[in-house]
Structures are given as C-alpha cells and as structure tokens.
mmCIF file of C-alpha atoms in Angstrom:
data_model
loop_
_atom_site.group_PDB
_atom_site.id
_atom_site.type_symbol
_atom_site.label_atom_id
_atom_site.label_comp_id
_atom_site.label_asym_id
_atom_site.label_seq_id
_atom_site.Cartn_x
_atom_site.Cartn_y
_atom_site.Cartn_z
ATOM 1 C CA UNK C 679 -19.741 9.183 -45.409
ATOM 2 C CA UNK C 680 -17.737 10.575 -47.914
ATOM 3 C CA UNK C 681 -18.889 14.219 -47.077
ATOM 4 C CA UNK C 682 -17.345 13.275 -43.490
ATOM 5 C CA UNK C 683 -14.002 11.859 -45.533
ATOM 6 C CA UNK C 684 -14.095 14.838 -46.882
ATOM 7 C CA UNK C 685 -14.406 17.170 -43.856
ATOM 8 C CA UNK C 686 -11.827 14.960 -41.868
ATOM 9 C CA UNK C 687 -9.253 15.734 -45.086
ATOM 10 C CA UNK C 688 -9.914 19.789 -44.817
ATOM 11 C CA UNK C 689 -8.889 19.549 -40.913
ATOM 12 C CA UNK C 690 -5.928 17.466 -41.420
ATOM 13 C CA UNK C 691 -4.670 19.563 -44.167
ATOM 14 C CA UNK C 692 -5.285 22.913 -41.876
ATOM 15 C CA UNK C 693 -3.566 21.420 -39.717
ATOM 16 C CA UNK C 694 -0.879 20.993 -42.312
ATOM 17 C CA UNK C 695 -1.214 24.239 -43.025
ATOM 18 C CA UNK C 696 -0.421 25.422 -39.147
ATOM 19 C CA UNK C 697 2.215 23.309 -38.784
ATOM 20 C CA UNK C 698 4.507 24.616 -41.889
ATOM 21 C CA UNK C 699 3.684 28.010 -40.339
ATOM 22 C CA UNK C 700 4.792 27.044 -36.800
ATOM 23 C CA UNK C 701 8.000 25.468 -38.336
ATOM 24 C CA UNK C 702 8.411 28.512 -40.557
ATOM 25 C CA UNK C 703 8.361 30.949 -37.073
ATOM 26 C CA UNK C 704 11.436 29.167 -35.401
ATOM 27 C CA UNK C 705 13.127 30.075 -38.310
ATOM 28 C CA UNK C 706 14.870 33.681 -38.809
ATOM 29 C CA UNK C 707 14.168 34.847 -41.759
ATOM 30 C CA UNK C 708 11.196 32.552 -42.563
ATOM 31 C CA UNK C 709 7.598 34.192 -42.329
ATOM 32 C CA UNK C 710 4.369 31.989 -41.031
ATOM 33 C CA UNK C 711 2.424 34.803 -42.981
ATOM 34 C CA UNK C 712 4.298 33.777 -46.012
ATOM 35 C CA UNK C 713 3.159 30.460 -45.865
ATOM 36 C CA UNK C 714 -0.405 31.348 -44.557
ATOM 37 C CA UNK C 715 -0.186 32.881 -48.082
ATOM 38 C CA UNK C 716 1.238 30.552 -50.188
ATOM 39 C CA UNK C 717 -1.490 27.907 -48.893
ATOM 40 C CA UNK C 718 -4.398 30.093 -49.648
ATOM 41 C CA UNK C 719 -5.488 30.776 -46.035
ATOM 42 C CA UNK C 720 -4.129 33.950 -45.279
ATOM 43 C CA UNK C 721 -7.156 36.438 -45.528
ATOM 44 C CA UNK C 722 -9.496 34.023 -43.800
ATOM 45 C CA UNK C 723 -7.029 33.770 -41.508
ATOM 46 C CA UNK C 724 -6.828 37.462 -40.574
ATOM 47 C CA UNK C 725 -10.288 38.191 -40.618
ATOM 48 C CA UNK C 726 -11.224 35.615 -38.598
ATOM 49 C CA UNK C 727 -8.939 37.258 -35.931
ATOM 50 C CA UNK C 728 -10.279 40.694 -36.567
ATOM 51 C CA UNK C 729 -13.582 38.869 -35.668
ATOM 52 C CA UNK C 730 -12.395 37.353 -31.864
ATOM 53 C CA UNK C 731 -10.615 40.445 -31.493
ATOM 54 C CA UNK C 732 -13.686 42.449 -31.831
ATOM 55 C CA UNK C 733 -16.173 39.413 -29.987
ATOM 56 C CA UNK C 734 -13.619 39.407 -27.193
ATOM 57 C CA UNK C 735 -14.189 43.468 -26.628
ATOM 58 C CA UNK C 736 -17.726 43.559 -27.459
ATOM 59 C CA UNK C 737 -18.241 40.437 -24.293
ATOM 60 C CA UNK C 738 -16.101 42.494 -21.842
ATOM 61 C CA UNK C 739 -17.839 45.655 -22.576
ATOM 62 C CA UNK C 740 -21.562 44.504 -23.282
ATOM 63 C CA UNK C 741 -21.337 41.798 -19.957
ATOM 64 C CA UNK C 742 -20.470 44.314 -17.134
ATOM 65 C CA UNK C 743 -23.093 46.436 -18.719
ATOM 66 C CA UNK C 744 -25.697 44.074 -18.757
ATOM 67 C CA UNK C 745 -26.263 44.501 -22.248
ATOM 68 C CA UNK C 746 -25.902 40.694 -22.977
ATOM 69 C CA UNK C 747 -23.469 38.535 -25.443
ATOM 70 C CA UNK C 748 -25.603 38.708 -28.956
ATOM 71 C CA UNK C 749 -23.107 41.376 -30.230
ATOM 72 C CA UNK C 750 -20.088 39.225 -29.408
ATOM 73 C CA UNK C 751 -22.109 36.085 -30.229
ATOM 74 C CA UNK C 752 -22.101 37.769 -33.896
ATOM 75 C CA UNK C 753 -18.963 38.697 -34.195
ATOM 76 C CA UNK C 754 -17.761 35.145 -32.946
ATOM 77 C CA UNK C 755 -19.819 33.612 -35.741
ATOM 78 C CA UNK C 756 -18.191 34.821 -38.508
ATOM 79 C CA UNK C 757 -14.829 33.298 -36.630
ATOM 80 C CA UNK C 758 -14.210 30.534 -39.425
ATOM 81 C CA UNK C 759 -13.905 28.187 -36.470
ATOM 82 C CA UNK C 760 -12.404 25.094 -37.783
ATOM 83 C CA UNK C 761 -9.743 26.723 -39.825
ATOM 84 C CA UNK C 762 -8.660 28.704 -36.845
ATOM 85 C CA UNK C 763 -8.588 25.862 -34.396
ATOM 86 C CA UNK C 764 -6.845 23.327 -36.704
ATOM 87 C CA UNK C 765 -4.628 25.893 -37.935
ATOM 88 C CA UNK C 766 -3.317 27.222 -34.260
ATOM 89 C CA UNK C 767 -3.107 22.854 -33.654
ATOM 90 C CA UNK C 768 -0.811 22.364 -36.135
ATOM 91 C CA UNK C 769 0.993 25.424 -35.206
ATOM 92 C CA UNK C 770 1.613 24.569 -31.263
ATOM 93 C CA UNK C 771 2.822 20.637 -32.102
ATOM 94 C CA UNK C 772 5.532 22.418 -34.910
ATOM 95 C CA UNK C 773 6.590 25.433 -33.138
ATOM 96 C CA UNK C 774 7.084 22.463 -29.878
ATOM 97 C CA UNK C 775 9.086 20.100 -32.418
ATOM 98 C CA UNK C 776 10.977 22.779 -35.038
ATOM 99 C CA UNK C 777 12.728 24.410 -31.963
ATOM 100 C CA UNK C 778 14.363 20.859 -31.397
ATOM 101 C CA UNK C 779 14.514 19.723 -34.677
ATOM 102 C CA UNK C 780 14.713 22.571 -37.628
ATOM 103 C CA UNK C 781 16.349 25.296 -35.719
ATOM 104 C CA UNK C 782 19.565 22.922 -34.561
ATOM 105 C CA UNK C 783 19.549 21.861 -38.365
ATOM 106 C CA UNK C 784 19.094 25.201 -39.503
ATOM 107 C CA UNK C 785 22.508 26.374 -37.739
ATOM 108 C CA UNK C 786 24.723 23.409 -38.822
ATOM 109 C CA UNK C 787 23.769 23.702 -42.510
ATOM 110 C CA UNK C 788 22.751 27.323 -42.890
ATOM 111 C CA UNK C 789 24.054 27.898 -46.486
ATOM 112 C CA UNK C 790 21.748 25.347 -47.747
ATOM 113 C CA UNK C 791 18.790 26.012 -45.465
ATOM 114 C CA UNK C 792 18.628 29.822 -46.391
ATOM 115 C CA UNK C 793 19.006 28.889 -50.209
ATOM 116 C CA UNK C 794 15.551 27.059 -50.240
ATOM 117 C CA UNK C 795 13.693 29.124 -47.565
ATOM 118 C CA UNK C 796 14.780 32.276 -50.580
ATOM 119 C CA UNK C 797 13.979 29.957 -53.329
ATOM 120 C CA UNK C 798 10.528 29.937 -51.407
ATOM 121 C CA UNK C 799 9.994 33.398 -50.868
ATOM 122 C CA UNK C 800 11.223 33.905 -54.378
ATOM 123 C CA UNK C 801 8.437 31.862 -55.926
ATOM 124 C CA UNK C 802 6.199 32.939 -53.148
ATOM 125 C CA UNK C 803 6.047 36.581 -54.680
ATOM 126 C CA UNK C 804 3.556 35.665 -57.235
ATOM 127 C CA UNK C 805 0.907 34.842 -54.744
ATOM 128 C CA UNK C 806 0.460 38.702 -53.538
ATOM 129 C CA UNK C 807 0.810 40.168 -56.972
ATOM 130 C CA UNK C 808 -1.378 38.087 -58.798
ATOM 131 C CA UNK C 809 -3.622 37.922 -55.432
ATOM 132 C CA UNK C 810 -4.614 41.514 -55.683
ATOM 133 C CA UNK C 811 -7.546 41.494 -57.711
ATOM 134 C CA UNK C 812 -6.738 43.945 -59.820
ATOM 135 C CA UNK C 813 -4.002 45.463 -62.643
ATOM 136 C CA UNK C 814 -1.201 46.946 -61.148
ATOM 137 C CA UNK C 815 -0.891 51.012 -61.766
ATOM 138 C CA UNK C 816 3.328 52.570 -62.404
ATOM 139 C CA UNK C 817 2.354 53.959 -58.437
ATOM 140 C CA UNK C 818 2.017 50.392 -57.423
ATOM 141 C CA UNK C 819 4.923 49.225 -58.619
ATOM 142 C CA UNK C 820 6.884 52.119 -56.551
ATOM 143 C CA UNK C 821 5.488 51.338 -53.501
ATOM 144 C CA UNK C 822 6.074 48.082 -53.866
ATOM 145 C CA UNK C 823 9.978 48.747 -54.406
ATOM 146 C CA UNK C 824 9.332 51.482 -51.748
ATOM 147 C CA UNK C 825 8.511 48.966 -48.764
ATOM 148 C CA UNK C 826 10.693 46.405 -50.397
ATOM 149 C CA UNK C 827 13.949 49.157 -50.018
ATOM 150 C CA UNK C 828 12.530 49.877 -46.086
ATOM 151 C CA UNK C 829 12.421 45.916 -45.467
ATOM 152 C CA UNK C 830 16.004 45.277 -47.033
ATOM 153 C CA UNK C 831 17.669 47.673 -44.398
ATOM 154 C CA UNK C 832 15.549 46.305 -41.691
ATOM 155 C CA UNK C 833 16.536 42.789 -42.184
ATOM 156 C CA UNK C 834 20.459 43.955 -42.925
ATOM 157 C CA UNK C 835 20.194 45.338 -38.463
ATOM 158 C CA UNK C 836 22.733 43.015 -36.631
ATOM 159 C CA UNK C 837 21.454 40.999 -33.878
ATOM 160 C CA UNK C 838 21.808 42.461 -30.614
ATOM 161 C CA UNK C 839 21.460 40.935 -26.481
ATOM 162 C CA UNK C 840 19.510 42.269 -24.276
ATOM 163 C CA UNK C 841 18.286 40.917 -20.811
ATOM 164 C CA UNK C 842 14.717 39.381 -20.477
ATOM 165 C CA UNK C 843 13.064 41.615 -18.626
ATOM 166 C CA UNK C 844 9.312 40.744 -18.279
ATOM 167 C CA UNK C 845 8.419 44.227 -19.933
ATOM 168 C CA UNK C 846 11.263 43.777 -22.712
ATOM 169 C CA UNK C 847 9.569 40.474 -23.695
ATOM 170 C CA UNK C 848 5.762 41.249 -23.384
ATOM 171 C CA UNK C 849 7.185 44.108 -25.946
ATOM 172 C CA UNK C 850 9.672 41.879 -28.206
ATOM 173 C CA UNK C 851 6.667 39.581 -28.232
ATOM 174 C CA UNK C 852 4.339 42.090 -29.306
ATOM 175 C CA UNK C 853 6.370 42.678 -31.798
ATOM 176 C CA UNK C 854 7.442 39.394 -33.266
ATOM 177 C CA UNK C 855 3.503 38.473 -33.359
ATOM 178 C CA UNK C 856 2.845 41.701 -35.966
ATOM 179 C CA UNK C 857 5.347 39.873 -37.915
ATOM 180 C CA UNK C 858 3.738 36.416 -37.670
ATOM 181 C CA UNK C 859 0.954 37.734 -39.278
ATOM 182 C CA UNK C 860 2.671 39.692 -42.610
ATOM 183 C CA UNK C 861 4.044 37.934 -45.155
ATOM 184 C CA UNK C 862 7.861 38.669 -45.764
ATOM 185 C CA UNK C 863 8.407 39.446 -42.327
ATOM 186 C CA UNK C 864 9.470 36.954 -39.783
ATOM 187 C CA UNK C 865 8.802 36.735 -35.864
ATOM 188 C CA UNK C 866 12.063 34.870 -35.081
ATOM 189 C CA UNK C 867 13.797 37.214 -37.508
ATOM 190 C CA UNK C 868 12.323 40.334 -35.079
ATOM 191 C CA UNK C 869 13.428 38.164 -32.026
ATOM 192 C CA UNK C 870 16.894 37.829 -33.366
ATOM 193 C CA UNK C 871 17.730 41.421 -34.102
ATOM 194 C CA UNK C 872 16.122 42.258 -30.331
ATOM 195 C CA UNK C 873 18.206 40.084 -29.003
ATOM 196 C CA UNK C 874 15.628 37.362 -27.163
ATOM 197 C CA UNK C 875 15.633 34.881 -29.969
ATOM 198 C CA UNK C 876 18.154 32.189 -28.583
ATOM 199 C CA UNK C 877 16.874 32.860 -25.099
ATOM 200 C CA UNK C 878 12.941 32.286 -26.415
ATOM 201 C CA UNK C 879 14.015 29.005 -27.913
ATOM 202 C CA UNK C 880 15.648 28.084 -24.583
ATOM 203 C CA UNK C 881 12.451 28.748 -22.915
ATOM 204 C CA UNK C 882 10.624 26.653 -25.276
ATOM 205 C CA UNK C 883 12.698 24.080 -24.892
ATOM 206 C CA UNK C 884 13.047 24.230 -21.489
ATOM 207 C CA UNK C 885 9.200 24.525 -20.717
ATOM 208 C CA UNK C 886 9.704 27.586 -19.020
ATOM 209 C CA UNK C 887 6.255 28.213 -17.952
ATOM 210 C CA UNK C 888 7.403 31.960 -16.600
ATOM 211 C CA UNK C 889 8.835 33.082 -19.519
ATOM 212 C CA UNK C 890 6.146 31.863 -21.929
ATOM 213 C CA UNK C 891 3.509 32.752 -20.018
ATOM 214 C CA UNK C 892 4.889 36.295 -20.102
ATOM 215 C CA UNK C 893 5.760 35.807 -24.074
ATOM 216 C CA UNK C 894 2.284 34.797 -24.769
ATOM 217 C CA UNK C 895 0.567 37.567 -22.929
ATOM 218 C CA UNK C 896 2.879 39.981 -25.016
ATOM 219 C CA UNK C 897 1.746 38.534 -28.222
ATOM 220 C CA UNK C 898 -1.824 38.535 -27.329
ATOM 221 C CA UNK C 899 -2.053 42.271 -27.161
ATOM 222 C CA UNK C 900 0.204 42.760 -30.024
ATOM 223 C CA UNK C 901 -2.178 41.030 -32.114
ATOM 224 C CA UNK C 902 -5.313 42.611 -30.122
ATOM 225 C CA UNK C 903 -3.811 45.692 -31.115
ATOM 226 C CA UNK C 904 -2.734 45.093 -34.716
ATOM 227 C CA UNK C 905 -5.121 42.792 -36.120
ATOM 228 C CA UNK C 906 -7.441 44.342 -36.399
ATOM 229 C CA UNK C 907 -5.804 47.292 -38.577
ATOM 230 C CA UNK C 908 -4.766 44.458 -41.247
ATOM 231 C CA UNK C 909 -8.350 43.240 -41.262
ATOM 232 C CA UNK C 910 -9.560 46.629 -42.329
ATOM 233 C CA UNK C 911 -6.699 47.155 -44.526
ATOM 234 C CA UNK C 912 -7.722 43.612 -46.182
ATOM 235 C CA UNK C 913 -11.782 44.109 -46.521
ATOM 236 C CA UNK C 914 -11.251 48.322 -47.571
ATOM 237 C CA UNK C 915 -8.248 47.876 -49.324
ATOM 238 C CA UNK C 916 -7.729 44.768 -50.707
ATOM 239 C CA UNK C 917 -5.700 45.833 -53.685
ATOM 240 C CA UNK C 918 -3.306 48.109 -51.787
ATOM 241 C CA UNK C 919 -2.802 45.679 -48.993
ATOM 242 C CA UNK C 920 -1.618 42.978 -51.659
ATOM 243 C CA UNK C 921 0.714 45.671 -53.284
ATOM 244 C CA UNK C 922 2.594 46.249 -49.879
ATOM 245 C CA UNK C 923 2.908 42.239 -49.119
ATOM 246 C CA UNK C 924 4.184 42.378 -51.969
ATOM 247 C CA UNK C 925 7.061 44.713 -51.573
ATOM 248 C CA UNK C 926 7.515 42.944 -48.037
ATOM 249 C CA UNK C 927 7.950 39.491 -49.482
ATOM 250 C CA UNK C 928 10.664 40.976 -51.755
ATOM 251 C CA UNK C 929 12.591 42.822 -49.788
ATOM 252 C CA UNK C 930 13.191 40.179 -47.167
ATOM 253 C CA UNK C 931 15.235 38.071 -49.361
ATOM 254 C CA UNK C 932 17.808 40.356 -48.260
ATOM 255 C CA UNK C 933 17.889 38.027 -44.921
ATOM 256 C CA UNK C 934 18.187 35.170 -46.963
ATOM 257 C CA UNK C 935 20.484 35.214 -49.212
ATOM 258 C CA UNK C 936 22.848 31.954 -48.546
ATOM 259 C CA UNK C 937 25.776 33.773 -48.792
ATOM 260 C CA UNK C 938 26.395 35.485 -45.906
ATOM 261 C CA UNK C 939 29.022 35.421 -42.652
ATOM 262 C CA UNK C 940 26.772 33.059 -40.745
ATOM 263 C CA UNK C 941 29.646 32.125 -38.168
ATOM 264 C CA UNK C 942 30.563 36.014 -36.957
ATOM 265 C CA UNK C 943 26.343 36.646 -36.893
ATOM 266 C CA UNK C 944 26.727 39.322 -39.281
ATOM 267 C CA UNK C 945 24.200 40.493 -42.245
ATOM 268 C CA UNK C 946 26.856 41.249 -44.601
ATOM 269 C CA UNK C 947 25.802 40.060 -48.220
ATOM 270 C CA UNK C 948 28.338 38.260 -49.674
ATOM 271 C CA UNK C 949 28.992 36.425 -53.482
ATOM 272 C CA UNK C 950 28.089 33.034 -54.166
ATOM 273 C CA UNK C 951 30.919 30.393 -53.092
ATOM 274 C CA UNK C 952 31.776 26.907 -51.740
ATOM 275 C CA UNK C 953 29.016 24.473 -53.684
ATOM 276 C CA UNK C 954 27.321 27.120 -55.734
ATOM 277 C CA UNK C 955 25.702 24.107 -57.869
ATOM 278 C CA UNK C 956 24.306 22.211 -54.495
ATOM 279 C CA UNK C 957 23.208 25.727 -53.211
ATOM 280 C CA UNK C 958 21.540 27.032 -56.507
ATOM 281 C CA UNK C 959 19.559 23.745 -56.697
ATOM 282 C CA UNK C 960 18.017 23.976 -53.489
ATOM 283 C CA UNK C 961 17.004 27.411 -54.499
ATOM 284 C CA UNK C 962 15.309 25.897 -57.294
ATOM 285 C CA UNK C 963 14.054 22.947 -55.197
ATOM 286 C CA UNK C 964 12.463 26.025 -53.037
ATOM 287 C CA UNK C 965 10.652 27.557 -55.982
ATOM 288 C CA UNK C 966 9.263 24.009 -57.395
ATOM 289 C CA UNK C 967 7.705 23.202 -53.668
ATOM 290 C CA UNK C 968 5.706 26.242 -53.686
ATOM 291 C CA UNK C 969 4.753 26.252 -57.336
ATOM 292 C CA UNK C 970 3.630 22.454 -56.502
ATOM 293 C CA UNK C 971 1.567 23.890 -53.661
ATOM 294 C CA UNK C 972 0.020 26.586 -55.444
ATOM 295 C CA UNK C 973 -0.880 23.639 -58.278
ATOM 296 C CA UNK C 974 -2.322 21.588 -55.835
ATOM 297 C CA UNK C 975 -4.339 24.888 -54.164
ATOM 298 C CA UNK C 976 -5.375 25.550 -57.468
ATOM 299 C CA UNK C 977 -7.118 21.902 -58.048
ATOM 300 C CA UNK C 978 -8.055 21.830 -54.325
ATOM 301 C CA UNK C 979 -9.766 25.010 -54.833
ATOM 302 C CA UNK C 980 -11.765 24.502 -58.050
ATOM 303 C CA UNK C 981 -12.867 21.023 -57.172
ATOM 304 C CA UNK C 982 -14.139 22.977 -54.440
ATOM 305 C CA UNK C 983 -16.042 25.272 -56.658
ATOM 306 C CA UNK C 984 -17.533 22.541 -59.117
ATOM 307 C CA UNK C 985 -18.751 20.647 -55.602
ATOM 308 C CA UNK C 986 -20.516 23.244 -54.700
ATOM 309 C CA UNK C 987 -21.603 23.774 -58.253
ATOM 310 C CA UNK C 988 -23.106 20.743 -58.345
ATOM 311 C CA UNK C 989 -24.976 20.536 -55.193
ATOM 312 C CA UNK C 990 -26.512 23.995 -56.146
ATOM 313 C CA UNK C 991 -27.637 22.226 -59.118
ATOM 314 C CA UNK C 992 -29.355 19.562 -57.771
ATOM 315 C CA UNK C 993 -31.013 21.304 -55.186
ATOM 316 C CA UNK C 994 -32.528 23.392 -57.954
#
C-alpha cells in the first residue's frame, strides 16, 4: 500500500513537473528545458526521446522488411515510460490553460513577470555547472561565455510578422521544439522573433485543428531530427554538454531583463526604474523558488537512495 502511495506521488509530481514546463513554453523568454533541469528530469528526459526516436525508425525499417519489432521493442524499453507519459500530461493541460491564463497576465504586468522568470534563470545556473560531473578547466569557462555572448545577440533580434504558411510553420515549429528541449532557450521566445508567436497562441486558443495539426507535425521532425544529437552529446559528452547549457542559461537573461520597452516590442536593455524595490524582490522571490526546489530535489532524491538502500539490504 504504501509502495502504491508512493508510486501514485512520483506520477503526480511528473506531472507537476510537465506542467511548469508547459506553462514555462507560452512564455517568451521562459525555457521548458530550464525547468526540465531545475527539477532533476532533464537527462532522463532526453534520452528517453533519443530512445522512441530510434524505436520509431528501427519499427518502420525492420517491419516492411520482415525483420520483426525486437530491435524497436529494445529500444522502446529503455523509454522511461511513466516519466515520459506523465510528464507530456502535465504539459498538454498547462500549455491548454497558460495560453489563457499566464500569457494575458504576462503582457499586463510584464516588468514584474520578467523580474522573477530572470530571478529563476539566475538561480537556475547552478544546476548545469554543478551538474557536470566534473571540475571546470579556464577552456570551459570560455566557452561557456562564448555561447553565452552568441545567445545574448540572439535573444536582443526584434520580433518580426510573417504569414502562416503551412511550410513556414512546420519550419518555425521545428524550430521552437529544438528550443523546448535546451535549457536557456525558449520555444515561444523562437516563435516571437519568427513572427508566429501571437498567431500560435490564437490557434491554441481557438482550437484550430489545421494549424496545430500542421504545428505539431513540424515539431515532431524537429525533434526526430535533433534529439537524438543531444542524446549523444549527453551519454559521450556529458561534461561538455553541461558546460554549453550552461553558457545558454546565462546568456538568455538578456531577454529578461525587466527593464525593457515592452510597449514598442523592442529588445532594447534599459536601467532599472518605476518600483525598483517591488521588481528586485520578485527577482529574489525567483531565485528562493528554485533554490526551494532544488532543496526539496535534493531530499526527494536521497530518500530515494536510502529506500533503495534499504531494500538492497534486506534482500541480502
């Protein structure tokens, strides 16, 4: 019984998990990777897509060819199944309730929004460094500041408009899932400076079956194609990969900095004003939510390990 308290808990708080991501996507600026991090699923995460990438190619090349499913079948087994699921549940109920709640709220209070999603990010830079496994070497450190330099003039691009052509958004789609799925870099962000942000919100809202059909199908092969690079990078070079996050998570505090011309749209960097107390302390309120997380992903995950210390232990 309580085993099955237990397992109930670890679904619900997946699902947690997926729905702080969704709500984090239908925000510019805000990465779901970022949070995938900060909550301690983010390399299960990937390679468990790397895997149903790589099941899903090995069943459409192995059927035809009469060569059977136990390749996929193995590859689909190391899929950690009830992460994935509970994760992409809590993701479809936010992403379907943060485009009518957050994002409205998000672009009548702006100022204070942006100062604790970078109060966030801020704190959340201590999850790839410390995450990497190992010391970090004077060539780590610049490229780190390297790819943070790259993402600070990508995020400082103003947003353009373009027309939603079905190619344009399988593409913009294909996109804005690569950034989904690394930390520092957000999807809606990507949307925005494309141009297809307000009207992919619109559709969402709208139910627009067409247009999401066509978004999804875009983001599918995006992350077909680019998956499976980041699960490499993450089991070959784990170190390295962490480095980079790194340098992505800083350098996209650029896009949120509070201050900016949020009325004209654009990315101009500007000095603190108006309620600089109010705005500093929900920076700070930012930075003590994810070092409360990380506390309580710390204590989840050793009770973890002294469970399973235990049972070992009295199976011996």
């Amino acid at each position: 019984m309580a085993a099955s308290t237990k397992s109930v808990g670890t679904h619900l708080l997946n699902a947690f998990r997926g729905g702080l991501m969704g709500t984090a996507e239908v925000i510019p600026g805000v990465s779901g990777g970022t949070v995938a991090l900060i909550t301690g699923i983010y390399d299960r995460l990937i390679i468990s897509a790397g895997h149903t990438v790589s099941g899903a190619k090995l069943a459409v090349s192995d059927l035809p060819r009469g060569k059977g499913t136990d390749r996929a079948a193995a590859e689909f087994r190391r899929v950690h199944w009830a992460l994935v699921i509970a994760v992409m549940a809590g993701m479809i109920v936010a992403v379907l309730t943060a485009a009518k709640l957050v994002s409205p709220l998000v672009e009548e209070h702006p100022q204070q929004s942006f100062a604790v999603f970078f109060g966030l990010v801020l704190a959340s830079l201590w999850v790839p460094y410390s995450g990497s496994g190992r010391s970090w070497s004077p060539a780590n450190y610049l490229l780190a500041l390297a790819v943070a330099a790259v993402t600070f003039v990508l995020t400082g691009l103003p947003p353009t408009e373009i027309e939603p052509h079905p190619l344009i958004v399988m593409a913009a789609a294909a996109v804005a899932i690569c950034a989904l799925v690394l930390p520092g870099v957000s999807g809606s962000f990507m949307l925005l400076a494309i141009g297809l942000y307000t009207t992919t919100m619109d559709a969402i809202n709208d139910r627009d079956l067409g247009y999401v059909s066509t978004f999804a199908l875009g983001a599918l092969i995006g992350l077909a194609l680019f998956v499976k690079l980041l699960q490499w990078l993450l089991e070959r070079h784990h170190h390295l990969t962490h480095v980079v996050m790194t340098g992505l998570l800083a350098g996209s505090l650029r896009a949120l900095w509070p201050w900016q011309p949020w009325e004209s749209g654009e990315r101009d960097l500007l000095a603190p004003s108006g309620d600089v107390v109010v705005t500093v302390g929900l920076m700070l309120l930012g930075v003590v939510i994810v070092l409360g997380v990380l506390a309580i992903e710390h204590k989840t995950h050793r009770n973890t390990k002294e469970t399973g210390s235990q049972s070992t232990g009295t199976l011996a």
